[in-house]
Amino acid sequence: MNSFTHKEIRQLCRQGKFQSPTPGFASGYVQANLVVLPKSVAFDFLLFCHRNPKPCPLLDVTEVGDAEPRMVAPGSDLRTDLPRYCVFRHGELIEEVTDIKQLWRDDFVAFLIGCSFSFETALLSAGVPVRHIEEKKNVPMYKTNLSCMSAGVFSSPLVVSMRPLLPADAIRAVDIMSRFPKSHGAPVHLGDESAIARRTFITSCRNYHRLFHALWKSTRC
Amino acid sequence: MNSFTHKEIRQLCRQGKFQSPTPGFASGYVQANLVVLPKSVAFDFLLFCHRNPKPCPLLDVTEVGDAEPRMVAPGSDLRTDLPRYCVFRHGELIEEVTDIKQLWRDDFVAFLIGCSFSFETALLSAGVPVRHIEEKKNVPMYKTNLSCMSAGVFSSPLVVSMRPLLPADAIRAVDIMSRFPKSHGAPVHLGDESAIARRTFITSCRNYHRLFHALWKSTRC
């Protein structure tokens, strides 16, 4: 499956034939998290991303009402080309769907935020093992004690993804990840995760999507 | 005069005693251009800056209605602490004033954009001469043939500032300026300016302020 190109995966998503998380897919291409918001709160969210560039590195922001990310994936359609979408109303998750064509509005703005899946190919190429890819699972995530900087109506604890590594590999990972600032860059933490993270361990795809706005990475020795 | 600290210069501005351009002042501190806009177009302008990070590197963006840039200059007041302000209505310059206290509105957002004046201290420290400081003039500016990426209602040609340098100094300047990405970073051009610039030469303070949204630098050998 993961020999498919980025365009083939988007096509499979559009046809509803690919609905799972994407670690290990479209290797060598940047992966992104999608946030779609009405224009009324788009300034606040763009400011939130500007103030928190490490958890929320912006790859592309569409014009109001436009579902095509013209800079990073011209020709694609953000309403159909992702595996799944979590739909929130008034802050509550109300459904999970495979496209949002019926929900799209003329006042919607789409934000594409860099994802740590993007540098995993570089880690593997350098001989640094990536446990969740080996185990064909989604990456483990933690809600931390750290806060993002708030902006307008948006505030959030920092959420991190975690990759278990031996110390020598962790050092190489820092070196490699530092070169990917648009995919979160260097880790925020090394060593015992209790220094920054509550024991809230997030594994489900649902929660993964819910916490789009604070994806981040840490590396545990 | 240019032995005053950044705080002293702000205080003099607040008292209406300092009203000129600021090259050479508050050396070692980042200098900024100010743009104030109503919330209704703030998303478009923030997106314009995000899409054009070299001419418009954002240093700080205030919350709606807040005139204090809490990240870069806590305690300062953007309505009074700048030398002069150009006031535009419907795209036309209508007046130039020394404070905007009476004009400030609850729906205003302030954007602070990095300025090439910031790296001039570093150039001088490295022995690279800066002609307009030697001559106690404002920096020369050109409107170029290049376009910024548009965003919503905002579009603009790229405007550059120009520093005449010998080739060896220009090479050092590129090296030094590359380390100041929030003050425009490396130049966009070296050599004959006709390759990118119309013969529109902008010198007045008024035009300088008018072209806030596309300040940039080039270096001419």
PDB file of N, CA and C in Angstrom, chain A residues 39-40 42-43 46-47 50-51 58 61-64 71 109 111 149-152 182, chain B residues 39-40 42-43 46-47 50-51 58 61-64 71 109 111 149-152 182:
ATOM      1  N   LYS A  39     -14.810  32.055   8.395  1.00  0.00           N
ATOM      2  CA  LYS A  39     -14.036  33.284   8.331  1.00  0.00           C
ATOM      3  C   LYS A  39     -14.077  34.069   9.647  1.00  0.00           C
ATOM      4  N   SER A  40     -15.206  33.991  10.358  1.00  0.00           N
ATOM      5  CA  SER A  40     -15.384  34.786  11.578  1.00  0.00           C
ATOM      6  C   SER A  40     -14.313  34.507  12.630  1.00  0.00           C
ATOM      7  N   ALA A  42     -11.271  32.938  11.611  1.00  0.00           N
ATOM      8  CA  ALA A  42     -10.053  32.597  10.865  1.00  0.00           C
ATOM      9  C   ALA A  42      -8.868  33.482  11.267  1.00  0.00           C
ATOM     10  N   PHE A  43      -9.123  34.773  11.545  1.00  0.00           N
ATOM     11  CA  PHE A  43      -8.024  35.637  11.983  1.00  0.00           C
ATOM     12  C   PHE A  43      -7.448  35.129  13.294  1.00  0.00           C
ATOM     13  N   LEU A  46      -5.404  31.982  12.598  1.00  0.00           N
ATOM     14  CA  LEU A  46      -4.146  32.283  11.894  1.00  0.00           C
ATOM     15  C   LEU A  46      -3.145  32.914  12.866  1.00  0.00           C
ATOM     16  N   LEU A  47      -3.650  33.761  13.757  1.00  0.00           N
ATOM     17  CA  LEU A  47      -2.791  34.369  14.771  1.00  0.00           C
ATOM     18  C   LEU A  47      -2.293  33.310  15.765  1.00  0.00           C
ATOM     19  N   HIS A  50       0.475  31.627  14.069  1.00  0.00           N
ATOM     20  CA  HIS A  50       1.640  32.504  14.010  1.00  0.00           C
ATOM     21  C   HIS A  50       2.359  32.537  15.358  1.00  0.00           C
ATOM     22  N   ARG A  51       1.589  32.528  16.447  1.00  0.00           N
ATOM     23  CA  ARG A  51       2.192  32.595  17.781  1.00  0.00           C
ATOM     24  C   ARG A  51       2.731  31.250  18.270  1.00  0.00           C
ATOM     25  N   LEU A  58       2.398  26.480   9.559  1.00  0.00           N
ATOM     26  CA  LEU A  58       1.450  26.570   8.445  1.00  0.00           C
ATOM     27  C   LEU A  58       2.112  26.249   7.110  1.00  0.00           C
ATOM     28  N   VAL A  61      -2.678  28.237   3.528  1.00  0.00           N
ATOM     29  CA  VAL A  61      -3.979  28.721   3.998  1.00  0.00           C
ATOM     30  C   VAL A  61      -4.746  29.126   2.749  1.00  0.00           C
ATOM     31  N   THR A  62      -5.956  28.640   2.613  1.00  0.00           N
ATOM     32  CA  THR A  62      -6.713  28.944   1.390  1.00  0.00           C
ATOM     33  C   THR A  62      -7.401  30.299   1.492  1.00  0.00           C
ATOM     34  N   GLU A  63      -7.730  30.853   0.333  1.00  0.00           N
ATOM     35  CA  GLU A  63      -8.589  32.042   0.301  1.00  0.00           C
ATOM     36  C   GLU A  63      -9.963  31.638   0.830  1.00  0.00           C
ATOM     37  N   VAL A  64     -10.731  32.602   1.314  1.00  0.00           N
ATOM     38  CA  VAL A  64     -12.061  32.318   1.862  1.00  0.00           C
ATOM     39  C   VAL A  64     -12.930  31.627   0.793  1.00  0.00           C
ATOM     40  N   MET A  71      -0.923  26.421  -3.129  1.00  0.00           N
ATOM     41  CA  MET A  71       0.539  26.449  -3.006  1.00  0.00           C
ATOM     42  C   MET A  71       1.137  25.060  -2.842  1.00  0.00           C
ATOM     43  N   VAL A 109     -12.487  28.737   5.581  1.00  0.00           N
ATOM     44  CA  VAL A 109     -11.056  28.880   5.299  1.00  0.00           C
ATOM     45  C   VAL A 109     -10.388  27.586   5.749  1.00  0.00           C
ATOM     46  N   PHE A 111      -6.862  25.513   6.693  1.00  0.00           N
ATOM     47  CA  PHE A 111      -5.472  25.661   7.146  1.00  0.00           C
ATOM     48  C   PHE A 111      -4.799  24.290   7.058  1.00  0.00           C
ATOM     49  N   MET A 149       0.552  29.512  23.335  1.00  0.00           N
ATOM     50  CA  MET A 149       0.147  30.910  23.512  1.00  0.00           C
ATOM     51  C   MET A 149      -1.262  31.061  22.955  1.00  0.00           C
ATOM     52  N   SER A 150      -2.148  31.688  23.697  1.00  0.00           N
ATOM     53  CA  SER A 150      -3.512  31.840  23.211  1.00  0.00           C
ATOM     54  C   SER A 150      -3.588  32.988  22.194  1.00  0.00           C
ATOM     55  N   ALA A 151      -4.648  32.997  21.406  1.00  0.00           N
ATOM     56  CA  ALA A 151      -4.888  34.060  20.416  1.00  0.00           C
ATOM     57  C   ALA A 151      -6.385  34.153  20.206  1.00  0.00           C
ATOM     58  N   GLY A 152      -6.979  35.290  20.559  1.00  0.00           N
ATOM     59  CA  GLY A 152      -8.425  35.444  20.413  1.00  0.00           C
ATOM     60  C   GLY A 152      -9.148  34.330  21.152  1.00  0.00           C
ATOM     61  N   LYS A 182       9.038  23.133   9.214  1.00  0.00           N
ATOM     62  CA  LYS A 182       7.624  23.161   8.820  1.00  0.00           C
ATOM     63  C   LYS A 182       6.909  21.846   9.168  1.00  0.00           C
TER      64      LYS A 182
ATOM     65  N   LYS B  39     -10.442  44.929  12.091  1.00  0.00           N
ATOM     66  CA  LYS B  39     -10.558  43.470  12.145  1.00  0.00           C
ATOM     67  C   LYS B  39     -11.110  42.887  10.842  1.00  0.00           C
ATOM     68  N   SER B  40     -11.990  43.642  10.161  1.00  0.00           N
ATOM     69  CA  SER B  40     -12.649  43.119   8.962  1.00  0.00           C
ATOM     70  C   SER B  40     -11.668  42.710   7.865  1.00  0.00           C
ATOM     71  N   ALA B  42      -8.249  42.126   8.751  1.00  0.00           N
ATOM     72  CA  ALA B  42      -7.045  41.655   9.452  1.00  0.00           C
ATOM     73  C   ALA B  42      -6.644  40.247   9.022  1.00  0.00           C
ATOM     74  N   PHE B  43      -7.629  39.381   8.765  1.00  0.00           N
ATOM     75  CA  PHE B  43      -7.291  38.028   8.306  1.00  0.00           C
ATOM     76  C   PHE B  43      -6.570  38.099   6.966  1.00  0.00           C
ATOM     77  N   LEU B  46      -3.015  39.379   7.550  1.00  0.00           N
ATOM     78  CA  LEU B  46      -2.167  38.373   8.216  1.00  0.00           C
ATOM     79  C   LEU B  46      -1.776  37.285   7.212  1.00  0.00           C
ATOM     80  N   LEU B  47      -2.735  36.917   6.347  1.00  0.00           N
ATOM     81  CA  LEU B  47      -2.444  35.926   5.312  1.00  0.00           C
ATOM     82  C   LEU B  47      -1.450  36.484   4.286  1.00  0.00           C
ATOM     83  N   HIS B  50       1.839  36.151   5.875  1.00  0.00           N
ATOM     84  CA  HIS B  50       2.250  34.740   5.903  1.00  0.00           C
ATOM     85  C   HIS B  50       2.755  34.296   4.531  1.00  0.00           C
ATOM     86  N   ARG B  51       2.105  34.791   3.471  1.00  0.00           N
ATOM     87  CA  ARG B  51       2.501  34.377   2.115  1.00  0.00           C
ATOM     88  C   ARG B  51       3.719  35.131   1.595  1.00  0.00           C
ATOM     89  N   LEU B  58       6.616  39.053  10.250  1.00  0.00           N
ATOM     90  CA  LEU B  58       5.843  39.533  11.400  1.00  0.00           C
ATOM     91  C   LEU B  58       6.619  39.370  12.700  1.00  0.00           C
ATOM     92  N   VAL B  61       1.728  40.626  16.481  1.00  0.00           N
ATOM     93  CA  VAL B  61       0.385  41.029  16.063  1.00  0.00           C
ATOM     94  C   VAL B  61      -0.433  41.151  17.340  1.00  0.00           C
ATOM     95  N   THR B  62      -1.106  42.271  17.521  1.00  0.00           N
ATOM     96  CA  THR B  62      -1.845  42.464  18.771  1.00  0.00           C
ATOM     97  C   THR B  62      -3.217  41.789  18.705  1.00  0.00           C
ATOM     98  N   GLU B  63      -3.763  41.540  19.888  1.00  0.00           N
ATOM     99  CA  GLU B  63      -5.160  41.101  19.958  1.00  0.00           C
ATOM    100  C   GLU B  63      -6.037  42.260  19.474  1.00  0.00           C
ATOM    101  N   VAL B  64      -7.251  41.941  19.016  1.00  0.00           N
ATOM    102  CA  VAL B  64      -8.163  42.976  18.507  1.00  0.00           C
ATOM    103  C   VAL B  64      -8.406  44.043  19.593  1.00  0.00           C
ATOM    104  N   MET B  71       4.456  40.955  23.043  1.00  0.00           N
ATOM    105  CA  MET B  71       5.597  40.051  22.869  1.00  0.00           C
ATOM    106  C   MET B  71       6.898  40.810  22.662  1.00  0.00           C
ATOM    107  N   VAL B 109      -6.490  46.153  14.774  1.00  0.00           N
ATOM    108  CA  VAL B 109      -5.427  45.178  15.003  1.00  0.00           C
ATOM    109  C   VAL B 109      -4.125  45.808  14.522  1.00  0.00           C
ATOM    110  N   PHE B 111      -0.093  45.353  13.434  1.00  0.00           N
ATOM    111  CA  PHE B 111       0.909  44.411  12.928  1.00  0.00           C
ATOM    112  C   PHE B 111       2.280  45.089  12.972  1.00  0.00           C
ATOM    113  N   MET B 149       2.839  37.890  -3.401  1.00  0.00           N
ATOM    114  CA  MET B 149       1.681  37.013  -3.547  1.00  0.00           C
ATOM    115  C   MET B 149       0.476  37.735  -2.956  1.00  0.00           C
ATOM    116  N   SER B 150      -0.627  37.772  -3.649  1.00  0.00           N
ATOM    117  CA  SER B 150      -1.796  38.458  -3.117  1.00  0.00           C
ATOM    118  C   SER B 150      -2.501  37.581  -2.078  1.00  0.00           C
ATOM    119  N   ALA B 151      -3.332  38.212  -1.262  1.00  0.00           N
ATOM    120  CA  ALA B 151      -4.128  37.491  -0.253  1.00  0.00           C
ATOM    121  C   ALA B 151      -5.383  38.319   0.003  1.00  0.00           C
ATOM    122  N   GLY B 152      -6.538  37.764  -0.302  1.00  0.00           N
ATOM    123  CA  GLY B 152      -7.787  38.501  -0.115  1.00  0.00           C
ATOM    124  C   GLY B 152      -7.721  39.830  -0.839  1.00  0.00           C
ATOM    125  N   LYS B 182      13.954  37.763  10.336  1.00  0.00           N
ATOM    126  CA  LYS B 182      12.823  38.582  10.782  1.00  0.00           C
ATOM    127  C   LYS B 182      13.032  40.063  10.441  1.00  0.00           C
TER     128      LYS B 182
END
